[in-house]
Amino acid sequence: MFFKLRVIIEKDYSAMSRKAAEIIAKEIRSKPQAVLGLATGSTPLGVYQELIRMHETGNLDFSAVRTFNLDEYYRLRPDHPESYHSFMFKNLFEKINVKPENVSIPDGMATDIGSFCESYEERIKEAGGIDIQLLGIGRDGHIGFNEPGSSLGSRTRLKTLTEETIRDNARFFGKESDVPHFAVTMGVGTILGAKKLLMLASGGGKARAVRDAIEGPVSAQVTASVLQLHPNVFVILDEEAASMLSRSDYYIYVEKMAEKFEAEAGT
Ligand code: GLP
């Protein structure tokens, strides 16, 4: 297999979002029943807006697409305005033609979380696995809610959030004391099982996490660093998020060459 980890540096948030949406759209066009792994947070909002725009202009059909979200807060009702259920319906699902029965989001309200997590893994498997998994990155380098110290082989399970993550997410809840302390999240191993990974980061606040993930050692202390082990990865950054990378000139050069090859090959 041809392994690749492409680091694409775009000028700003809009360009980053457009590039990521193009990659997802290409996936859906080549496989209308594609299985998408989706993420929440402020970072993917621009991608979702772009996908909605493509759908509205008649260029993208989600009618056979299936989706699996990375995570959900534990014991936050799905109709809570800050639940990831609410986030996904408000920012994407209500505005495209995905079928609600084809949408899966972890159930933080499940009475038996352990068996729910097993069934979530099972459902992903039955769908044929995730074709492309969209990811953001936390300031401590987490993906999904796989906080530092998570097992790199972990599957969907309940995780305790770090104080930093709780503080970061307080901006959505109004006050820190309202942020749930636990979440149900796909594990690092679950994420590694996706056929393609697409990680996005924007802004200087993410620069250190991005550097540690891409150029640091693979470590459970920075769970995004497992991207270095995956066979098919796109990391799309804006210039600020890329500002601490030591090899950005090389990544930019590689991308120029890749574009040239793709144009010549007509892909
Ligand atoms: C939460 C989510 C992650 C997301 C991260 C960063 O922790 N569970 O999936 O990547 O926040 O969020 P933002 O994009 O808002 O910076």
Coordinates of N, CA and C and ligand atoms in Angstrom, one line a residue, residues 40-43 70-71 84 136-138 142 144-145 165 169 171-172 206, ligand 1:
T40 N -17.1 17.6 15.8 CA -17.8 18.8 16.2 C -16.7 19.8 16.6
G41 N -17.1 20.9 17.3 CA -16.2 22.0 17.6 C -16.3 23.1 16.6
S42 N -15.6 24.2 16.9 CA -15.7 25.3 15.9 C -14.9 25.1 14.6
T43 N -13.9 24.2 14.7 CA -13.0 24.1 13.5 C -13.8 23.5 12.3
L70 N -17.8 11.3 16.2 CA -16.7 10.9 17.0 C -17.1 10.7 18.5
D71 N -17.9 11.7 19.0 CA -18.1 11.7 20.4 C -19.4 12.5 20.8
Y84 N -23.7 17.4 21.2 CA -23.2 17.2 19.9 C -24.3 16.8 18.9
G136 N -10.8 17.3 14.4 CA -10.2 18.6 14.9 C -9.1 18.1 15.8
I137 N -8.5 19.1 16.5 CA -7.5 18.7 17.5 C -7.7 19.7 18.7
G138 N -7.6 19.1 19.9 CA -7.7 19.9 21.1 C -6.3 20.6 21.4
H142 N -5.5 16.3 21.7 CA -6.4 15.2 21.7 C -7.3 15.2 20.4
G144 N -11.0 13.5 18.9 CA -12.3 13.0 19.6 C -12.2 13.6 21.0
F145 N -12.4 12.7 22.0 CA -12.1 13.2 23.4 C -11.1 12.3 24.0
T165 N -9.5 20.9 28.7 CA -10.6 20.7 27.7 C -11.9 21.3 28.3
N169 N -14.0 24.3 26.5 CA -15.4 24.1 26.0 C -16.4 24.9 26.8
R171 N -16.6 28.0 26.8 CA -17.1 29.1 25.9 C -18.5 28.8 25.3
F172 N -18.7 27.5 25.1 CA -20.0 27.1 24.5 C -21.1 27.1 25.5
K206 N -3.6 26.5 18.3 CA -3.4 25.1 18.0 C -2.0 24.7 17.5
Ligands
GLP1 C1 -13.6 18.9 21.5 C2 -14.0 17.9 20.5 C3 -12.9 17.6 19.5 C4 -12.5 18.9 18.9 C5 -11.9 19.8 20.0 C6 -11.4 21.1 19.4 O1 -12.7 18.5 22.4 N1 -14.3 16.6 21.2 O2 -13.4 16.7 18.5 O3 -11.5 18.7 17.9 O4 -13.0 20.1 20.9 O5 -12.5 22.0 19.2 P1 -12.4 23.4 18.4 O6 -12.5 23.0 17.0 O7 -13.6 24.1 18.8 O8 -11.1 24.0 18.8

